[in-house]
mmCIF file of C-alpha atoms in Angstrom:
data_model
loop_
_atom_site.group_PDB
_atom_site.id
_atom_site.type_symbol
_atom_site.label_atom_id
_atom_site.label_comp_id
_atom_site.label_asym_id
_atom_site.label_seq_id
_atom_site.Cartn_x
_atom_site.Cartn_y
_atom_site.Cartn_z
ATOM 1 C CA UNK A 287 0.000 0.000 0.000
ATOM 2 C CA UNK A 288 1.335 3.464 -0.888
ATOM 3 C CA UNK A 289 0.006 4.985 2.310
ATOM 4 C CA UNK A 290 -2.061 8.136 2.545
ATOM 5 C CA UNK A 291 -1.456 10.222 -0.550
ATOM 6 C CA UNK A 292 -1.812 13.974 -0.516
ATOM 7 C CA UNK A 293 -1.514 16.392 -3.375
ATOM 8 C CA UNK A 294 -0.076 18.790 -4.106
ATOM 9 C CA UNK A 295 2.954 18.656 -1.849
ATOM 10 C CA UNK A 296 3.439 22.400 -2.125
ATOM 11 C CA UNK A 297 0.981 25.083 -3.163
ATOM 12 C CA UNK A 298 1.612 28.775 -3.540
ATOM 13 C CA UNK A 299 -1.357 30.944 -4.361
ATOM 14 C CA UNK A 300 -2.416 34.533 -4.269
ATOM 15 C CA UNK A 301 -4.785 35.889 -1.694
ATOM 16 C CA UNK A 302 -8.381 35.559 -2.815
ATOM 17 C CA UNK A 303 -7.826 32.499 -4.955
ATOM 18 C CA UNK A 304 -9.510 29.171 -4.408
ATOM 19 C CA UNK A 305 -7.310 26.360 -3.164
ATOM 20 C CA UNK A 306 -8.153 22.657 -3.231
ATOM 21 C CA UNK A 307 -6.133 20.095 -1.324
ATOM 22 C CA UNK A 308 -6.573 16.416 -2.076
ATOM 23 C CA UNK A 309 -6.242 13.228 -0.106
ATOM 24 C CA UNK A 310 -6.442 9.545 -0.905
ATOM 25 C CA UNK A 311 -6.714 7.446 2.275
ATOM 26 C CA UNK A 312 -5.451 3.934 2.716
ATOM 27 C CA UNK A 313 -7.772 1.425 1.138
ATOM 28 C CA UNK A 314 -10.021 -0.121 3.764
ATOM 29 C CA UNK A 315 -9.669 2.705 6.263
ATOM 30 C CA UNK A 316 -13.049 4.178 7.091
ATOM 31 C CA UNK A 317 -12.040 7.267 9.043
ATOM 32 C CA UNK A 318 -10.364 10.306 7.531
ATOM 33 C CA UNK A 319 -9.030 13.376 9.278
ATOM 34 C CA UNK A 320 -7.827 16.787 8.127
ATOM 35 C CA UNK A 321 -5.314 18.608 10.324
ATOM 36 C CA UNK A 322 -3.627 21.973 10.038
ATOM 37 C CA UNK A 323 -0.162 22.567 11.448
ATOM 38 C CA UNK A 324 1.251 26.006 12.213
ATOM 39 C CA UNK A 325 4.085 27.167 14.414
ATOM 40 C CA UNK A 326 1.729 29.144 16.597
ATOM 41 C CA UNK A 327 -1.068 26.622 17.088
ATOM 42 C CA UNK A 328 0.558 23.271 16.449
ATOM 43 C CA UNK A 329 -1.627 20.496 15.036
ATOM 44 C CA UNK A 330 -5.305 21.333 14.926
ATOM 45 C CA UNK A 331 -8.051 18.959 13.892
ATOM 46 C CA UNK A 332 -10.209 20.638 11.264
ATOM 47 C CA UNK A 333 -12.724 17.958 10.396
ATOM 48 C CA UNK A 334 -13.091 14.227 10.306
ATOM 49 C CA UNK A 335 -15.193 11.734 8.402
ATOM 50 C CA UNK A 336 -16.389 8.284 9.325
ATOM 51 C CA UNK A 337 -17.619 6.099 6.466
ATOM 52 C CA UNK A 338 -17.534 9.182 4.195
ATOM 53 C CA UNK A 339 -19.855 11.142 6.481
ATOM 54 C CA UNK A 340 -18.588 14.304 8.210
ATOM 55 C CA UNK A 341 -18.780 13.679 11.950
ATOM 56 C CA UNK A 342 -17.231 16.741 13.507
ATOM 57 C CA UNK A 343 -16.338 19.950 11.673
ATOM 58 C CA UNK A 344 -16.075 22.131 14.750
ATOM 59 C CA UNK A 345 -12.408 22.721 14.023
ATOM 60 C CA UNK A 346 -13.031 24.313 10.640
ATOM 61 C CA UNK A 347 -11.965 27.913 11.214
ATOM 62 C CA UNK A 348 -14.624 29.658 9.170
ATOM 63 C CA UNK A 349 -16.987 29.365 6.246
ATOM 64 C CA UNK A 350 -14.170 29.833 3.782
ATOM 65 C CA UNK A 351 -13.157 26.265 4.559
ATOM 66 C CA UNK A 352 -15.090 23.277 3.302
ATOM 67 C CA UNK A 353 -14.340 19.560 3.047
ATOM 68 C CA UNK A 354 -15.919 16.734 1.134
ATOM 69 C CA UNK A 355 -15.539 13.005 0.927
ATOM 70 C CA UNK A 356 -17.540 11.841 -2.097
ATOM 71 C CA UNK A 357 -16.324 8.262 -1.780
ATOM 72 C CA UNK A 358 -14.151 6.051 0.391
ATOM 73 C CA UNK A 359 -11.020 6.740 -1.608
ATOM 74 C CA UNK A 360 -10.991 10.505 -1.970
ATOM 75 C CA UNK A 361 -11.389 13.670 0.055
ATOM 76 C CA UNK A 362 -10.859 17.360 -0.609
ATOM 77 C CA UNK A 363 -10.306 20.386 1.570
ATOM 78 C CA UNK A 364 -11.155 23.643 -0.127
ATOM 79 C CA UNK A 365 -10.408 27.200 0.911
ATOM 80 C CA UNK A 366 -12.274 29.933 -0.907
ATOM 81 C CA UNK A 367 -11.191 32.705 -0.826
ATOM 82 C CA UNK A 368 -7.743 32.030 0.587
ATOM 83 C CA UNK A 369 -5.994 34.467 2.922
ATOM 84 C CA UNK A 370 -2.345 34.784 4.024
ATOM 85 C CA UNK A 371 -3.221 33.528 7.509
ATOM 86 C CA UNK A 372 -4.269 30.224 5.952
ATOM 87 C CA UNK A 373 -0.614 29.509 5.210
ATOM 88 C CA UNK A 374 0.215 26.235 6.978
ATOM 89 C CA UNK A 375 0.907 22.579 6.415
ATOM 90 C CA UNK A 376 -2.294 20.620 5.954
ATOM 91 C CA UNK A 377 -2.234 16.939 6.823
ATOM 92 C CA UNK A 378 -4.647 14.214 5.948
ATOM 93 C CA UNK A 379 -4.721 11.010 8.005
ATOM 94 C CA UNK A 380 -6.776 7.849 7.867
ATOM 95 C CA UNK A 381 -7.493 5.010 10.245
ATOM 96 C CA UNK A 382 -9.540 1.934 10.828
ATOM 97 C CA UNK A 383 -12.094 3.334 13.251
ATOM 98 C CA UNK A 384 -11.865 0.585 15.795
ATOM 99 C CA UNK A 385 -8.081 0.550 15.963
ATOM 100 C CA UNK A 386 -7.405 4.240 16.162
ATOM 101 C CA UNK A 387 -3.853 4.327 14.890
ATOM 102 C CA UNK A 388 -3.535 7.019 12.274
ATOM 103 C CA UNK A 389 -1.514 6.894 9.115
ATOM 104 C CA UNK A 390 -0.609 10.393 8.028
ATOM 105 C CA UNK A 391 0.058 11.692 4.574
ATOM 106 C CA UNK A 392 3.126 13.798 3.861
ATOM 107 C CA UNK A 393 1.146 16.992 4.054
ATOM 108 C CA UNK A 394 0.569 19.929 1.735
ATOM 109 C CA UNK A 395 2.486 23.094 2.489
ATOM 110 C CA UNK A 396 0.214 25.979 1.544
ATOM 111 C CA UNK A 397 1.547 29.477 1.134
ATOM 112 C CA UNK A 398 -0.887 32.293 0.442
ATOM 113 C CA UNK A 399 0.794 35.510 -0.652
ATOM 114 C CA UNK B 35 -11.887 19.360 27.797
ATOM 115 C CA UNK B 36 -8.771 17.358 27.244
ATOM 116 C CA UNK B 37 -5.428 19.114 26.932
ATOM 117 C CA UNK B 38 -1.914 17.905 26.260
ATOM 118 C CA UNK B 39 1.105 19.878 27.450
ATOM 119 C CA UNK B 40 4.692 19.518 26.314
ATOM 120 C CA UNK B 41 6.686 21.949 28.386
ATOM 121 C CA UNK B 42 10.003 21.591 26.535
ATOM 122 C CA UNK B 43 9.929 23.412 23.190
ATOM 123 C CA UNK B 44 13.485 22.367 22.340
ATOM 124 C CA UNK B 45 16.011 19.866 23.597
ATOM 125 C CA UNK B 46 19.362 18.549 22.513
ATOM 126 C CA UNK B 47 21.288 15.402 23.342
ATOM 127 C CA UNK B 48 24.650 13.980 22.435
ATOM 128 C CA UNK B 49 24.697 10.986 20.161
ATOM 129 C CA UNK B 50 24.517 7.708 22.122
ATOM 130 C CA UNK B 51 23.182 9.457 25.208
ATOM 131 C CA UNK B 52 19.696 9.137 26.716
ATOM 132 C CA UNK B 53 17.069 11.866 26.645
ATOM 133 C CA UNK B 54 13.603 12.132 28.157
ATOM 134 C CA UNK B 55 10.802 14.225 26.688
ATOM 135 C CA UNK B 56 7.984 15.175 29.001
ATOM 136 C CA UNK B 57 4.245 15.231 28.417
ATOM 137 C CA UNK B 58 1.329 15.834 30.729
ATOM 138 C CA UNK B 59 -2.337 15.674 29.918
ATOM 139 C CA UNK B 60 -5.608 16.486 31.508
ATOM 140 C CA UNK B 61 -8.707 14.343 31.250
ATOM 141 C CA UNK B 62 -11.565 13.076 33.337
ATOM 142 C CA UNK B 63 -11.845 9.865 31.330
ATOM 143 C CA UNK B 64 -10.581 6.509 32.489
ATOM 144 C CA UNK B 65 -10.148 4.729 29.163
ATOM 145 C CA UNK B 66 -7.927 6.380 26.612
ATOM 146 C CA UNK B 67 -4.735 5.989 24.630
ATOM 147 C CA UNK B 68 -1.508 7.934 24.552
ATOM 148 C CA UNK B 69 0.940 8.198 21.708
ATOM 149 C CA UNK B 70 4.246 9.690 20.727
ATOM 150 C CA UNK B 71 4.696 10.709 17.115
ATOM 151 C CA UNK B 72 7.907 11.771 15.429
ATOM 152 C CA UNK B 73 8.024 14.351 12.653
ATOM 153 C CA UNK B 74 11.410 14.524 10.923
ATOM 154 C CA UNK B 75 12.318 17.292 8.474
ATOM 155 C CA UNK B 76 10.594 15.276 5.751
ATOM 156 C CA UNK B 77 7.328 16.294 7.445
ATOM 157 C CA UNK B 78 6.004 12.740 7.647
ATOM 158 C CA UNK B 79 4.290 11.961 10.958
ATOM 159 C CA UNK B 80 5.576 8.622 12.221
ATOM 160 C CA UNK B 81 4.148 6.674 15.128
ATOM 161 C CA UNK B 82 6.860 5.985 17.701
ATOM 162 C CA UNK B 83 5.030 4.286 20.537
ATOM 163 C CA UNK B 84 1.596 3.978 22.083
ATOM 164 C CA UNK B 85 0.199 3.189 25.514
ATOM 165 C CA UNK B 86 -3.244 2.024 26.557
ATOM 166 C CA UNK B 87 -4.359 3.688 29.781
ATOM 167 C CA UNK B 88 -5.666 0.440 31.235
ATOM 168 C CA UNK B 89 -2.231 -1.167 31.013
ATOM 169 C CA UNK B 90 0.066 -0.578 33.933
ATOM 170 C CA UNK B 91 3.140 -1.854 32.144
ATOM 171 C CA UNK B 92 5.080 0.820 30.308
ATOM 172 C CA UNK B 93 5.292 0.381 26.551
ATOM 173 C CA UNK B 94 8.670 -0.215 24.925
ATOM 174 C CA UNK B 95 9.745 -0.178 21.280
ATOM 175 C CA UNK B 96 13.435 -0.896 20.843
ATOM 176 C CA UNK B 97 15.283 2.253 22.006
ATOM 177 C CA UNK B 98 12.060 4.050 22.847
ATOM 178 C CA UNK B 99 10.198 3.592 26.105
ATOM 179 C CA UNK B 100 7.615 5.503 28.079
ATOM 180 C CA UNK B 101 7.090 6.286 31.730
ATOM 181 C CA UNK B 102 3.333 6.299 32.144
ATOM 182 C CA UNK B 103 2.073 7.665 35.436
ATOM 183 C CA UNK B 104 -1.698 7.545 35.218
ATOM 184 C CA UNK B 105 -2.444 9.176 38.561
ATOM 185 C CA UNK B 106 -0.091 12.032 37.772
ATOM 186 C CA UNK B 107 -1.339 12.165 34.141
ATOM 187 C CA UNK B 108 2.199 12.042 32.903
ATOM 188 C CA UNK B 109 3.528 10.283 29.808
ATOM 189 C CA UNK B 110 7.222 10.862 29.153
ATOM 190 C CA UNK B 111 9.258 9.393 26.307
ATOM 191 C CA UNK B 112 12.760 8.090 26.876
ATOM 192 C CA UNK B 113 15.097 7.652 23.936
ATOM 193 C CA UNK B 114 18.131 5.533 24.698
ATOM 194 C CA UNK B 115 21.337 5.450 22.660
ATOM 195 C CA UNK B 116 20.246 8.515 20.696
ATOM 196 C CA UNK B 117 21.042 8.509 16.996
ATOM 197 C CA UNK B 118 21.376 11.347 14.525
ATOM 198 C CA UNK B 119 18.245 10.065 12.793
ATOM 199 C CA UNK B 120 16.254 10.748 15.938
ATOM 200 C CA UNK B 121 16.502 14.484 15.224
ATOM 201 C CA UNK B 122 12.884 15.556 14.750
ATOM 202 C CA UNK B 123 9.848 17.159 16.312
ATOM 203 C CA UNK B 124 8.159 14.860 18.792
ATOM 204 C CA UNK B 125 4.468 15.164 19.512
ATOM 205 C CA UNK B 126 2.619 13.662 22.429
ATOM 206 C CA UNK B 127 -1.001 12.848 21.680
ATOM 207 C CA UNK B 128 -4.030 11.859 23.688
ATOM 208 C CA UNK B 129 -6.733 9.860 22.045
ATOM 209 C CA UNK B 130 -10.241 9.034 23.049
ATOM 210 C CA UNK B 131 -13.097 7.381 21.307
ATOM 211 C CA UNK B 132 -15.781 9.714 20.012
ATOM 212 C CA UNK B 133 -18.760 9.044 17.751
ATOM 213 C CA UNK B 134 -17.524 5.653 16.641
ATOM 214 C CA UNK B 135 -13.999 6.711 15.870
ATOM 215 C CA UNK B 136 -10.954 8.101 17.598
ATOM 216 C CA UNK B 137 -9.807 11.682 17.944
ATOM 217 C CA UNK B 138 -6.335 12.875 18.715
ATOM 218 C CA UNK B 139 -5.410 15.905 20.738
ATOM 219 C CA UNK B 140 -1.790 16.810 20.136
ATOM 220 C CA UNK B 141 0.682 18.670 22.263
ATOM 221 C CA UNK B 142 2.662 21.554 20.793
ATOM 222 C CA UNK B 143 5.722 19.411 20.244
ATOM 223 C CA UNK B 144 9.336 19.227 21.388
ATOM 224 C CA UNK B 145 12.101 19.808 18.873
ATOM 225 C CA UNK B 146 14.903 17.334 19.566
ATOM 226 C CA UNK B 147 18.335 17.716 18.093
ATOM 227 C CA UNK B 148 20.855 14.923 18.369
ATOM 228 C CA UNK B 149 24.403 16.233 18.293
ATOM 229 C CA UNK B 150 27.294 14.356 16.747
#
């Protein structure tokens, strides 16, 4: 298995543009998590899905952020419009719900200028 | 609410020496899990070790071991015979079951540098 795959690895965009981050979880995992990592706030859980259904999105900072999981093998995190303070590394992780050990992707480093 | 505190933002250790990273947490739950993750410069988050709260025996994985003090809500990581490849950010994480799955709460991390 190739692990959790995130794309792109790096993204640089201008303020106001729409940004879409992508994640392919490990096949068979039924829970998917989106985290944001910054120097100031560390790792923050944004949203997580169980069996493709969003369970808790209380960590999503504001309405500019949205996440979808249309099927078991794909999820997106979208920011529209993007702002410089959104600059961070965004991680996707997946797990088998009953085991609870996460496998993380390599993250997407987002820079909004 | 659960919180995880790592009070050492940065540490360094000489190669082959032993270093201990501290972590405390706050919870009112009795059943939970604790983890240490390593994040090297490659950015990949790698599971180092995990501990189930109901187990009294401290977990060990090769050169990595924990000192789990449930009453004190302390979960420190000891790295023996430190190697240059151990240079990384280390995150302590608390996990509990919620809505049919598990949620992590991470500490702010400790940056460890192993010196040659």
